[in-house]
Coordinates of C-alpha atoms (C1' of nucleotides) in Angstrom, one line a residue:
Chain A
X1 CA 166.1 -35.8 76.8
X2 CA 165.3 -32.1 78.0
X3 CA 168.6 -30.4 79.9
X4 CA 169.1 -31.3 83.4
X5 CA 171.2 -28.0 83.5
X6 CA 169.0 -24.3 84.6
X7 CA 168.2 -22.4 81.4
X8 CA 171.3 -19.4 80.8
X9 CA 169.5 -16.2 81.6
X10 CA 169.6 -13.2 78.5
X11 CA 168.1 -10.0 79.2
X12 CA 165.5 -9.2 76.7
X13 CA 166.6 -6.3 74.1
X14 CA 164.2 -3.7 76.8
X15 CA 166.2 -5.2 79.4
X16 CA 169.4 -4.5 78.4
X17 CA 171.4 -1.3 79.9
X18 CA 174.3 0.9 78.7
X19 CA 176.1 1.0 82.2
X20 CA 175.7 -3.3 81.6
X21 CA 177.3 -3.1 78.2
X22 CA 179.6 -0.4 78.8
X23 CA 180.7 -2.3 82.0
X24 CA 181.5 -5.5 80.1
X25 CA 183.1 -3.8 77.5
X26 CA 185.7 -2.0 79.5
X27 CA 187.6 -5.2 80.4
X28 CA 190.5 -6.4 77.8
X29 CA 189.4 -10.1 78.1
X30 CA 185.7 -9.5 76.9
X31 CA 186.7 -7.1 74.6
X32 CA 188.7 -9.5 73.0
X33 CA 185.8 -12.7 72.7
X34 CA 183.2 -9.8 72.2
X35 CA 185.1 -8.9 68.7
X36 CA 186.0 -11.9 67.8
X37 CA 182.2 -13.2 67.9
X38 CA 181.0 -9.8 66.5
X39 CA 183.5 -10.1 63.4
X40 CA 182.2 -13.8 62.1
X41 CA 178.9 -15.3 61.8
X42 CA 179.2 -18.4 63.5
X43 CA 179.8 -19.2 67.1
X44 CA 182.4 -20.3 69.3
X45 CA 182.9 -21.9 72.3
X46 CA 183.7 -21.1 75.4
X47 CA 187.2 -22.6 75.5
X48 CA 188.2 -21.1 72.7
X49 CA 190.1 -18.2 74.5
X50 CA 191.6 -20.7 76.9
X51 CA 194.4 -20.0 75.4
X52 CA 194.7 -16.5 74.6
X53 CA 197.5 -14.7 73.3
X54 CA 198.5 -13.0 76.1
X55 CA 198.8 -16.3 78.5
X56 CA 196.5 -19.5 79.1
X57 CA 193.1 -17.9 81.1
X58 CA 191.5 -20.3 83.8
X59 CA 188.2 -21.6 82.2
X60 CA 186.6 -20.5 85.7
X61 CA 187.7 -17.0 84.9
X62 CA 186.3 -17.4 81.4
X63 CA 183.0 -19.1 82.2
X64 CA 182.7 -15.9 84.5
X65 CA 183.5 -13.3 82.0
X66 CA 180.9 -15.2 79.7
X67 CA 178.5 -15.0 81.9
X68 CA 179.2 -11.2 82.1
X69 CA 178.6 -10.7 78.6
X70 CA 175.3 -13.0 78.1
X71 CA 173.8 -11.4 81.1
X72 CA 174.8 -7.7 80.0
X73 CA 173.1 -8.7 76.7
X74 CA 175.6 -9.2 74.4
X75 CA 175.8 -12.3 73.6
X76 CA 173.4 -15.7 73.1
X77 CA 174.1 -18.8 74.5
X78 CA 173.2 -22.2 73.4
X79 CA 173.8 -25.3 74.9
X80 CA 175.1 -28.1 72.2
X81 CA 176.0 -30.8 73.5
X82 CA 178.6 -30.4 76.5
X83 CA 179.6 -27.7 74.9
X84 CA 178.4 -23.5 74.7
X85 CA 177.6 -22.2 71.3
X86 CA 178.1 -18.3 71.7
X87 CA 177.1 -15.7 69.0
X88 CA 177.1 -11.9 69.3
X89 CA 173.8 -10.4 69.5
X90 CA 174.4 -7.6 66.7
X91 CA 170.8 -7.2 65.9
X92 CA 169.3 -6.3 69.2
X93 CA 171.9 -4.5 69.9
X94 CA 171.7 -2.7 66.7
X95 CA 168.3 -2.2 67.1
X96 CA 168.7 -0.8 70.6
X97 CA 171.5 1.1 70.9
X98 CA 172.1 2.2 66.9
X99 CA 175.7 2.2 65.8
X100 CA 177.4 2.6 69.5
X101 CA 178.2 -0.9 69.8
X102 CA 180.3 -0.6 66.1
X103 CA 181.5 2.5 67.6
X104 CA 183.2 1.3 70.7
X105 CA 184.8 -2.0 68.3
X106 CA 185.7 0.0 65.7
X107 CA 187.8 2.3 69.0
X108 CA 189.6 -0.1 70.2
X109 CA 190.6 -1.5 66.9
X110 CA 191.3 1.6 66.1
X111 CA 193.5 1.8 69.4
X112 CA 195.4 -1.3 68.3
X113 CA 196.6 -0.2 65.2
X114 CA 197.6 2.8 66.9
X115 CA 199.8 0.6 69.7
X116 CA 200.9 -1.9 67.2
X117 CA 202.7 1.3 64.9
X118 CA 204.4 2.6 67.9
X119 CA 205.3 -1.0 68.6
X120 CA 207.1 -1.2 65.9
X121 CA 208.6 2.2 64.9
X122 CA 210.5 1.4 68.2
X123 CA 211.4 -1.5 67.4
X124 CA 212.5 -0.1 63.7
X125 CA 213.4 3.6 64.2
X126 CA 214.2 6.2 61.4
X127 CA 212.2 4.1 58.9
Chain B
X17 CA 201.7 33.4 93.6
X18 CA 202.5 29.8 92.3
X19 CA 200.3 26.8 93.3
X20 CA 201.6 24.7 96.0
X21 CA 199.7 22.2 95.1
X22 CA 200.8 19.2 92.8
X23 CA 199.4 19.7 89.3
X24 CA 196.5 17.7 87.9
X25 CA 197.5 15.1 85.7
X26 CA 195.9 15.4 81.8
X27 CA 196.5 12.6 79.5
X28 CA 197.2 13.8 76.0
X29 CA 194.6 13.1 73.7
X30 CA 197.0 10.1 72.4
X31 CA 196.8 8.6 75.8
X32 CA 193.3 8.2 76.5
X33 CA 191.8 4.6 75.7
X34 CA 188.8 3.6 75.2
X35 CA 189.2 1.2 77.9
X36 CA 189.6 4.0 80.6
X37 CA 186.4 6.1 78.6
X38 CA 184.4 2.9 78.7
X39 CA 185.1 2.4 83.0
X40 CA 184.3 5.9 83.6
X41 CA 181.5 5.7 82.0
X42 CA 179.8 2.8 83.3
X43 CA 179.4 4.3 86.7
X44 CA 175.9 6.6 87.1
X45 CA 177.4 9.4 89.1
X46 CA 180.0 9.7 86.6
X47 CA 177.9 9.2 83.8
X48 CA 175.6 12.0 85.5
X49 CA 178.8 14.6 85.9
X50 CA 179.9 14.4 82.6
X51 CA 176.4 14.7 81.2
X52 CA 175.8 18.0 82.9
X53 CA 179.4 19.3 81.5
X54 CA 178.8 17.8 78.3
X55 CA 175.7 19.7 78.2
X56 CA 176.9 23.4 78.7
X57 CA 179.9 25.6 77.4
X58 CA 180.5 26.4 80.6
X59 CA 182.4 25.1 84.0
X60 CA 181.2 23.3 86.9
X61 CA 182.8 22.8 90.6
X62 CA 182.7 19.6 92.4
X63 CA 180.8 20.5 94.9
X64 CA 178.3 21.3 92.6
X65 CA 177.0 17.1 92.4
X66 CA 177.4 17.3 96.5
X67 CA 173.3 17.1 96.6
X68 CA 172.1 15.0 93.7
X69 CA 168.7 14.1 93.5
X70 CA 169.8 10.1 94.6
X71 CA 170.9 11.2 97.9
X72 CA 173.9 13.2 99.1
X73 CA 177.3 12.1 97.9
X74 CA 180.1 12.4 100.3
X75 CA 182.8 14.9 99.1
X76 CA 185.7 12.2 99.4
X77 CA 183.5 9.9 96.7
X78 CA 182.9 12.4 94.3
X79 CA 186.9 13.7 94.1
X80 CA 187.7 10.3 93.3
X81 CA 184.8 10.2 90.4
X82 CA 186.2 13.9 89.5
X83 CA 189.8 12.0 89.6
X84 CA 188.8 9.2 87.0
X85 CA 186.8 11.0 85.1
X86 CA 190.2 13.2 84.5
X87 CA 192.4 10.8 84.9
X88 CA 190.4 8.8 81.8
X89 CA 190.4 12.2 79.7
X90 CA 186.8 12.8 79.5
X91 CA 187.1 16.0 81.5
X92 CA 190.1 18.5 82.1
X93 CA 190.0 20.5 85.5
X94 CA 191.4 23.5 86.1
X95 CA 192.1 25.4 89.4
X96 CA 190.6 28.6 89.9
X97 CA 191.6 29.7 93.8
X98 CA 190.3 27.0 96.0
X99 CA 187.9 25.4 93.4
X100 CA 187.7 22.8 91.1
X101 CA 186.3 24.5 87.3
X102 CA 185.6 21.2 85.5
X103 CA 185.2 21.4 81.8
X104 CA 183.8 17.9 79.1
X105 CA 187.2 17.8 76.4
X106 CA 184.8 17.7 73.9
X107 CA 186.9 18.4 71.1
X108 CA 189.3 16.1 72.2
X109 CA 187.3 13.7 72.4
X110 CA 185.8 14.0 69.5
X111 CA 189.1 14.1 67.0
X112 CA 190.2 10.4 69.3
X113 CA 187.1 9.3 69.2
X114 CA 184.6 10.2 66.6
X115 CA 180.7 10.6 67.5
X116 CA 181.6 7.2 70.3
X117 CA 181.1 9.6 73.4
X118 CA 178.4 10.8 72.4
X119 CA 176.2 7.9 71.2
X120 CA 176.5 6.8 74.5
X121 CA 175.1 9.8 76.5
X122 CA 172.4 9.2 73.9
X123 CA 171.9 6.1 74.6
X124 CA 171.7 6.8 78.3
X125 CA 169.6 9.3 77.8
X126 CA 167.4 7.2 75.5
X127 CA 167.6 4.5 78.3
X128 CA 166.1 7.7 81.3
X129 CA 163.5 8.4 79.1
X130 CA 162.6 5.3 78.4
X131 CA 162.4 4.5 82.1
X132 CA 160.7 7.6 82.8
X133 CA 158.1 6.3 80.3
X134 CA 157.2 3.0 82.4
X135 CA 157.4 4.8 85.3
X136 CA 154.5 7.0 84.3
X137 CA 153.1 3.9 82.7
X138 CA 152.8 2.2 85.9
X139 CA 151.7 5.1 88.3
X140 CA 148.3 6.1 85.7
X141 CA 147.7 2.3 84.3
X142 CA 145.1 2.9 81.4
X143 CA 146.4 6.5 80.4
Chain C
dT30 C1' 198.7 39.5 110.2
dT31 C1' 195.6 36.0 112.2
dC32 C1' 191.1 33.9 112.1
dT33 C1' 187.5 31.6 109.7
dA34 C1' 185.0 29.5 106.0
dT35 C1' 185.2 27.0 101.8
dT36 C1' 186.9 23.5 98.6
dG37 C1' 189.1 19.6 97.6
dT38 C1' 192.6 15.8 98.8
dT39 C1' 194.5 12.1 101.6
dC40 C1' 194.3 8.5 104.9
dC41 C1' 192.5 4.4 106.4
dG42 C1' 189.1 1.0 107.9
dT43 C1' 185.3 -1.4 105.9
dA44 C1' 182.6 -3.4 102.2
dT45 C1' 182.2 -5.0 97.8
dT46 C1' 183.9 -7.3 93.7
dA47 C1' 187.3 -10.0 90.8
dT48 C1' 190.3 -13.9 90.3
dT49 C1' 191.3 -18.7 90.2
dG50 C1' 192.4 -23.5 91.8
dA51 C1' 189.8 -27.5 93.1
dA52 C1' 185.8 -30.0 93.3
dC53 C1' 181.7 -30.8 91.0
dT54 C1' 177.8 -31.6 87.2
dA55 C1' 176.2 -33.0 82.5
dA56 C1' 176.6 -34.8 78.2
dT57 C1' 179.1 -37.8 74.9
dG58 C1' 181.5 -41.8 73.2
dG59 C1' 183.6 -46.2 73.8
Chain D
dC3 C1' 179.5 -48.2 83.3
dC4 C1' 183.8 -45.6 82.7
dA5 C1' 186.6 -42.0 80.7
dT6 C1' 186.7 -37.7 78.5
dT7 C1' 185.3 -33.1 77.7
dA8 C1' 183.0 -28.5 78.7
dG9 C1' 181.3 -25.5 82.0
dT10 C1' 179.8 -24.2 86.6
dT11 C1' 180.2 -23.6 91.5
dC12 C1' 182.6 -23.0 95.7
dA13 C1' 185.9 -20.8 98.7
dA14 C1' 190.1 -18.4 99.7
dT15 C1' 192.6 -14.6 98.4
dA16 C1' 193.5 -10.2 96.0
dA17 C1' 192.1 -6.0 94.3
dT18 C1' 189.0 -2.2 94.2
dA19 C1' 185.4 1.1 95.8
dC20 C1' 183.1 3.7 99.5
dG21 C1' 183.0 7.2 102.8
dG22 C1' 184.1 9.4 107.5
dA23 C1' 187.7 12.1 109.6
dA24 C1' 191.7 14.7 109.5
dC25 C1' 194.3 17.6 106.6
dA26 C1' 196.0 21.4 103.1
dA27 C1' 195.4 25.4 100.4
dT28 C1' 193.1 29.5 99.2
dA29 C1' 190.1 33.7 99.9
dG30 C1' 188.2 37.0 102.6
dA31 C1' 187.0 39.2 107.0
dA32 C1' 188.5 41.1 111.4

DNA sequence: TTCTATTGTTCCGTATTATTGAACTAATGG
DNA sequence: CCATTAGTTCAATAATACGGAACAATAGAA
């Protein structure tokens, strides 16, 4: 039976823009599914991050920021099911904007590590 | 004679996150300031993005862009009498961040050109 | 000094955007 | 059908951005 639901909108690779991708990348939340679907292969579901580590997130809040990042181009869609199958698009965005999206991940990694030491030489200090 | 006026807050280069680089940079007037500084050795006043080619800017709007884009450590402001000398912490920058900063003003640039190209494209169709 | 022009900041009302609970729509399985 | 599950939409509220007007600080002229 075809999909009763409106087809999810993705920007071609020509459509996407920086300020679109830079724009979704600067919130925590989308950060945070962004990696996680960049680091695997598969896909994951929307309600997945429903309960995040930093406190439960409203799915309405979710289904918002995933809009935000399908429409900003960095990530597919697919409907399975009642559910959303949602993979990273690291090839267009490869082939469109080089190594920049790596870049960014690989920063706030990076940016982690960093908070998680201080974290802890507070927590343990003079070793 | 010393300043009367509050000093200009800096973060040290441990401070800046990518999460303040990445808002900054996803606005165009911003992205357009910190182009032109990125661009040259030397310093620029605020006053100097007062007419851009989009239209006039307000001064009150552009302090505040001045004000994130320091704020966010991108650029570092000095005072010189009753100016604003505005310089890209390039080397700052660079030792937090890598070649991150500037793959993006690449890829914005990319992204102008590439606008500038359909542009053309559409105003002589069939040349 | 006092006046004036220049540069940038602050204040504040308005406009836009983000958040989220509640109601809703589709698909699946009994 | 009915219940369940996954996401979306709506609407009220909260937070943020924009920009004009008043202000503050400096430099230079009178």
């Amino acid at each position: 039976m075809f999909s009763l639901l409106k087809p999810l909108y993705h920007p071609s690779v020509n459509q996407i823009t920086v300020q679109g991708i830079l724009c979704a990348l600067s919130d925590p939340v989308r950060v945070r599914i962004f990696s996680e679907l960049a680091k695997v292969t598969c896909s994951m579901n929307c309600s997945a991050f429903l309960n995040a580590k930093s406190g439960p997130l409203p799915k309405s809040t979710l289904s918002q920021h995933f809009k935000i990042l399908r429409e900003a181009g960095l990530i597919r869609s697919e409907r399975k099911g009642v559910e959303l199958l949602n993979f990273a698009r690291c090839e267009d965005l490869q082939k469109r904007f080089g190594s920049m999206i790596m870049e960014i991940l690989q920063a706030y990694a990076k940016e982690d590590k960093l908070k998680a030491n201080e974290a802890s030489a507070t927590r343990k200090p003079k070793r």
